Amino acid sequence: MSTLRIACLQSADHGRDVEANLAELGSAAATAAEAGAELLITPEMFVTGYDVGDVSDLAALPLTERVAAIAAAHGIAVVAGLPAVLPGGGVGNLAVVVDEAGELLAGHVKAHLYGEIDRRFRAGDAPMTVFEHRGVRCAVMICFDAEFPESVRLAALAGAHAVLVPTGNMHPYGAINEHMMWTRAWENQVHLAYVNRCGTEGTTAYVGRTRVIAPDGTELAAAGTGPALVYATLDPAAVTHARADFAYLPTRRPELYGPLGDS
């Protein structure tokens, strides 16, 4: 069974300066590819900044195409956070997934919007989005999405070996990084990569502390509070191994869970 080597970019980025953010993406893609990574993950809204006010003008730019060109230039798949105009109108907070040839694999629109900072966006209608890359089945969701146990559980029920979470988690919610995301990985016996911002943007102070957790709760990679590029290997066999002793999914009893029973 294949494994997938990932790189997680924890960045303080450059606010609304799209060109500077894309230049950083290109540099990180080159470094990650040279180090043997096959997939690079950025934080939430990496390409345009997150706490930067209205991004409607930036959402109209061909940002996905620019990310795809960087992926193809360096031969590495990319999960990038950016805004985009949605069919039917409104701006979505997206995580786009392009492969190493620059082909679009998936796009997830953030479904659970957090407070005032997300009032600019239109919510997506899916709790997560599943794609497969190099034999590893991945689910992608954004920040607040992963704080709802149903989202990650649905990813596990859909056969995901790994849950990838571009995020913009800020003070005073740092416990989410170490504790809640560890729990999400453990209770679903999947890999979980939580890729955060760092530094300050607008009125928001990000906590950094990117984490990659294995299906058995082992921490595979961790960043501190400053810019970093960290690596981990996602191994579907580790999911099988974690579930060999005990497994939550097949011992669920949906008939007991009331309105959650259909999930």
Coordinates of C-alpha atoms in Angstrom, one line a residue:
M1 CA 0.0 0.0 0.0
S2 CA 1.3 3.5 -0.9
T3 CA 2.4 6.1 1.5
L4 CA 2.2 9.9 1.0
R5 CA 4.9 12.3 2.2
I6 CA 3.4 15.7 3.1
A7 CA 4.9 19.1 3.9
C8 CA 3.0 21.5 6.0
L9 CA 3.7 25.2 5.6
Q10 CA 3.2 27.3 8.7
S11 CA 3.4 30.9 7.5
A12 CA 3.0 34.4 8.7
D13 CA 2.4 35.3 5.0
H14 CA 2.0 38.8 3.6
G15 CA -1.6 39.8 4.0
R16 CA -3.4 40.9 0.8
D17 CA -0.1 40.8 -1.2
V18 CA -1.0 37.9 -3.5
E19 CA 2.2 38.1 -5.4
A20 CA 4.3 37.8 -2.2
N21 CA 2.2 34.9 -1.0
L22 CA 2.5 33.1 -4.3
A23 CA 6.2 33.6 -4.3
E24 CA 6.4 32.1 -0.8
L25 CA 4.3 29.2 -2.0
G26 CA 6.7 28.7 -4.9
S27 CA 9.7 28.7 -2.6
A28 CA 8.1 26.2 -0.2
A29 CA 7.0 24.0 -3.1
A30 CA 10.6 23.9 -4.4
T31 CA 12.0 23.1 -0.9
A32 CA 9.4 20.5 -0.1
A33 CA 9.8 18.7 -3.5
E34 CA 13.5 18.6 -3.1
A35 CA 13.0 17.1 0.4
G36 CA 10.9 14.3 -1.1
A37 CA 7.4 15.6 -0.2
E38 CA 4.6 14.7 -2.6
L39 CA 1.9 17.1 -1.2
L40 CA 2.3 20.6 0.3
I41 CA -0.4 22.0 2.5
T42 CA -0.8 25.7 3.3
P43 CA -2.9 27.4 6.0
E44 CA -6.5 28.7 5.5
M45 CA -6.8 31.6 3.0
F46 CA -3.0 31.6 2.5
V47 CA -3.0 33.2 -0.9
T48 CA -4.8 36.4 0.0
G49 CA -4.6 36.6 3.8
Y50 CA -7.5 35.8 6.1
D51 CA -8.1 38.8 8.5
V52 CA -7.7 41.3 5.7
G53 CA -11.3 42.6 5.2
D54 CA -13.3 42.1 2.1
V55 CA -11.7 39.8 -0.5
S56 CA -14.2 40.0 -3.3
D57 CA -11.8 41.7 -5.6
L58 CA -9.1 39.1 -4.9
A59 CA -11.6 36.2 -5.3
A60 CA -12.2 37.3 -8.9
L61 CA -8.5 36.7 -9.8
P62 CA -7.4 33.3 -11.3
L63 CA -5.9 32.2 -8.0
T64 CA -6.4 28.4 -8.5
E65 CA -4.7 28.6 -11.9
R66 CA -1.7 30.4 -10.3
V67 CA -1.5 27.7 -7.6
A68 CA -1.8 25.0 -10.3
A69 CA 1.1 26.5 -12.3
I70 CA 3.3 26.5 -9.1
A71 CA 2.4 22.9 -8.4
A72 CA 3.3 21.9 -12.0
A73 CA 6.5 23.9 -12.0
H74 CA 7.8 22.0 -9.0
G75 CA 6.2 18.6 -9.5
I76 CA 4.4 18.6 -6.2
A77 CA 0.7 18.4 -5.3
V78 CA -0.6 21.4 -3.3
V79 CA -3.6 22.1 -1.0
A80 CA -3.9 25.9 -0.9
G81 CA -6.3 28.2 1.0
L82 CA -7.8 30.9 -1.1
P83 CA -11.1 32.7 -1.8
A84 CA -13.2 32.2 -5.0
V85 CA -16.4 33.4 -6.4
L86 CA -19.0 30.6 -6.1
P87 CA -21.5 29.5 -8.7
G88 CA -24.7 31.5 -7.9
G89 CA -22.8 34.3 -6.3
G90 CA -20.9 35.0 -3.1
V91 CA -17.4 34.4 -2.1
G92 CA -16.3 31.0 -0.6
N93 CA -13.4 30.3 1.6
L94 CA -11.8 27.4 -0.3
A95 CA -9.1 24.8 0.0
V96 CA -8.2 23.8 -3.6
V97 CA -6.2 20.6 -4.3
V98 CA -4.1 20.3 -7.4
D99 CA -1.8 17.5 -8.4
E100 CA 1.8 17.6 -9.4
A101 CA 0.8 18.2 -13.0
G102 CA -1.4 21.1 -12.0
E103 CA -4.7 19.3 -12.5
L104 CA -7.5 20.1 -10.1
L105 CA -8.3 17.1 -7.9
A106 CA -10.8 18.7 -5.5
G107 CA -12.1 21.9 -4.0
H108 CA -13.7 22.3 -0.5
V109 CA -15.7 25.3 0.5
K110 CA -15.6 26.0 4.3
A111 CA -19.0 24.8 5.6
H112 CA -18.9 26.0 9.2
L113 CA -18.3 29.8 9.4
Y114 CA -16.7 31.2 12.5
G115 CA -18.0 34.5 13.9
E116 CA -17.5 38.0 12.5
I117 CA -14.3 37.1 10.6
D118 CA -16.3 34.7 8.3
R119 CA -19.3 36.9 7.6
R120 CA -17.7 37.8 4.3
F121 CA -18.1 34.3 3.0
R122 CA -20.9 32.0 1.8
A123 CA -20.9 28.7 3.5
G124 CA -20.3 25.5 1.6
D125 CA -22.8 22.7 1.6
A126 CA -20.4 19.7 2.3
P127 CA -18.8 19.0 5.7
M128 CA -15.6 17.7 4.0
T129 CA -14.4 16.8 0.5
V130 CA -12.7 13.5 -0.3
F131 CA -10.0 13.0 -2.9
E132 CA -7.3 10.3 -3.6
H133 CA -3.7 11.0 -4.3
R134 CA -1.0 8.4 -4.9
G135 CA -3.2 5.7 -3.4
V136 CA -3.9 7.6 -0.2
R137 CA -7.6 8.6 0.4
C138 CA -7.7 12.1 1.9
A139 CA -10.5 14.3 3.2
V140 CA -10.0 18.1 3.2
M141 CA -11.9 20.5 5.5
I142 CA -11.1 24.0 6.8
C143 CA -10.4 25.2 10.3
F144 CA -13.8 25.4 12.2
D145 CA -15.1 22.5 10.1
A146 CA -12.8 20.1 12.0
E147 CA -14.1 21.2 15.4
F148 CA -17.4 19.5 14.7
P149 CA -17.0 15.8 15.4
E150 CA -19.5 14.9 12.7
S151 CA -17.2 16.3 10.0
V152 CA -14.2 14.1 10.8
R153 CA -16.4 11.1 11.5
L154 CA -18.0 11.4 8.1
A155 CA -14.5 11.6 6.6
A156 CA -13.6 8.3 8.3
L157 CA -16.8 6.7 7.3
A158 CA -16.0 7.7 3.7
G159 CA -12.8 5.7 3.9
A160 CA -10.4 8.6 4.4
H161 CA -6.9 7.6 5.6
A162 CA -6.1 11.2 6.4
V163 CA -7.9 14.4 7.2
L164 CA -6.1 17.6 6.0
V165 CA -7.1 20.8 7.7
P166 CA -5.8 24.2 6.5
T167 CA -6.6 26.5 9.4
G168 CA -6.3 30.0 10.8
N169 CA -6.6 29.2 14.5
M170 CA -6.0 32.2 16.8
H171 CA -5.6 33.1 20.5
P172 CA -7.1 32.2 22.9
Y173 CA -8.0 28.8 21.2
G174 CA -4.6 27.2 21.2
A175 CA -5.8 24.1 23.0
I176 CA -7.6 23.1 19.9
N177 CA -4.3 22.4 18.2
E178 CA -3.0 19.9 20.7
H179 CA -6.1 18.5 22.4
M180 CA -9.1 18.7 20.1
M181 CA -7.2 17.7 16.9
W182 CA -5.5 14.8 18.8
T183 CA -9.0 13.6 19.8
R184 CA -10.3 13.9 16.3
A185 CA -7.5 11.7 15.0
W186 CA -7.8 9.2 17.8
E187 CA -11.6 8.8 17.9
N188 CA -11.6 8.2 14.1
Q189 CA -8.3 6.4 13.9
V190 CA -7.1 8.5 10.9
H191 CA -4.1 10.7 10.3
L192 CA -4.9 14.4 10.9
A193 CA -2.8 17.3 9.5
Y194 CA -3.7 20.7 11.1
V195 CA -1.8 23.4 9.2
N196 CA -2.0 26.8 10.8
R197 CA -0.9 30.4 10.4
C198 CA 1.4 32.2 12.8
G199 CA 2.1 35.9 13.5
T200 CA -0.4 38.7 13.6
E201 CA -2.8 39.9 10.9
G202 CA -5.3 42.7 11.4
T203 CA -6.7 42.2 14.9
T204 CA -5.9 38.4 14.9
A205 CA -3.0 36.8 16.6
Y206 CA -2.5 33.2 15.2
V207 CA -1.1 30.5 17.5
G208 CA 0.9 28.6 15.0
R209 CA 1.5 25.1 16.4
T210 CA 0.8 23.1 13.3
R211 CA 0.4 19.4 14.1
V212 CA 0.3 16.1 12.3
I213 CA -1.2 13.2 14.3
A214 CA -1.2 9.5 13.5
P215 CA -4.2 7.2 13.8
D216 CA -2.8 5.8 17.1
G217 CA -2.4 9.3 18.5
T218 CA 1.4 9.6 17.9
E219 CA 2.5 13.1 17.0
L220 CA 4.3 12.8 13.6
A221 CA 5.2 16.4 13.2
A222 CA 4.9 19.7 15.1
A223 CA 5.8 23.3 14.6
G224 CA 6.3 26.1 17.2
T225 CA 4.9 29.6 17.0
G226 CA 7.0 30.9 14.1
P227 CA 7.2 30.2 10.4
A228 CA 8.1 26.6 9.6
L229 CA 7.9 23.8 7.1
V230 CA 7.4 20.4 8.7
Y231 CA 7.1 17.0 7.2
A232 CA 5.3 13.7 7.9
T233 CA 4.5 10.5 6.1
L234 CA 0.8 9.4 5.9
D235 CA 0.6 5.6 5.7
P236 CA -2.7 3.8 5.1
A237 CA -1.3 0.7 6.8
A238 CA -1.1 2.8 10.0
V239 CA -4.9 3.1 9.9
T240 CA -5.3 -0.6 9.6
H241 CA -2.8 -1.2 12.4
A242 CA -4.5 1.3 14.7
R243 CA -7.8 -0.4 14.2
A244 CA -6.5 -4.0 14.6
D245 CA -6.7 -4.0 18.4
F246 CA -10.0 -2.1 18.7
A247 CA -11.9 0.0 16.2
Y248 CA -14.6 2.6 16.8
L249 CA -16.2 2.7 13.4
P250 CA -17.5 -1.0 13.2
T251 CA -18.7 -0.9 16.8
R252 CA -20.9 2.2 16.4
R253 CA -24.6 1.8 17.0
P254 CA -26.2 4.5 14.9
E255 CA -29.7 3.4 15.9
L256 CA -29.0 4.7 19.4
Y257 CA -27.9 8.2 18.3
G258 CA -31.2 9.8 17.4
P259 CA -30.8 12.4 14.7
L260 CA -27.1 11.6 14.4
G261 CA -27.9 8.0 13.5
D262 CA -28.0 8.8 9.7
S263 CA -24.5 10.1 9.8

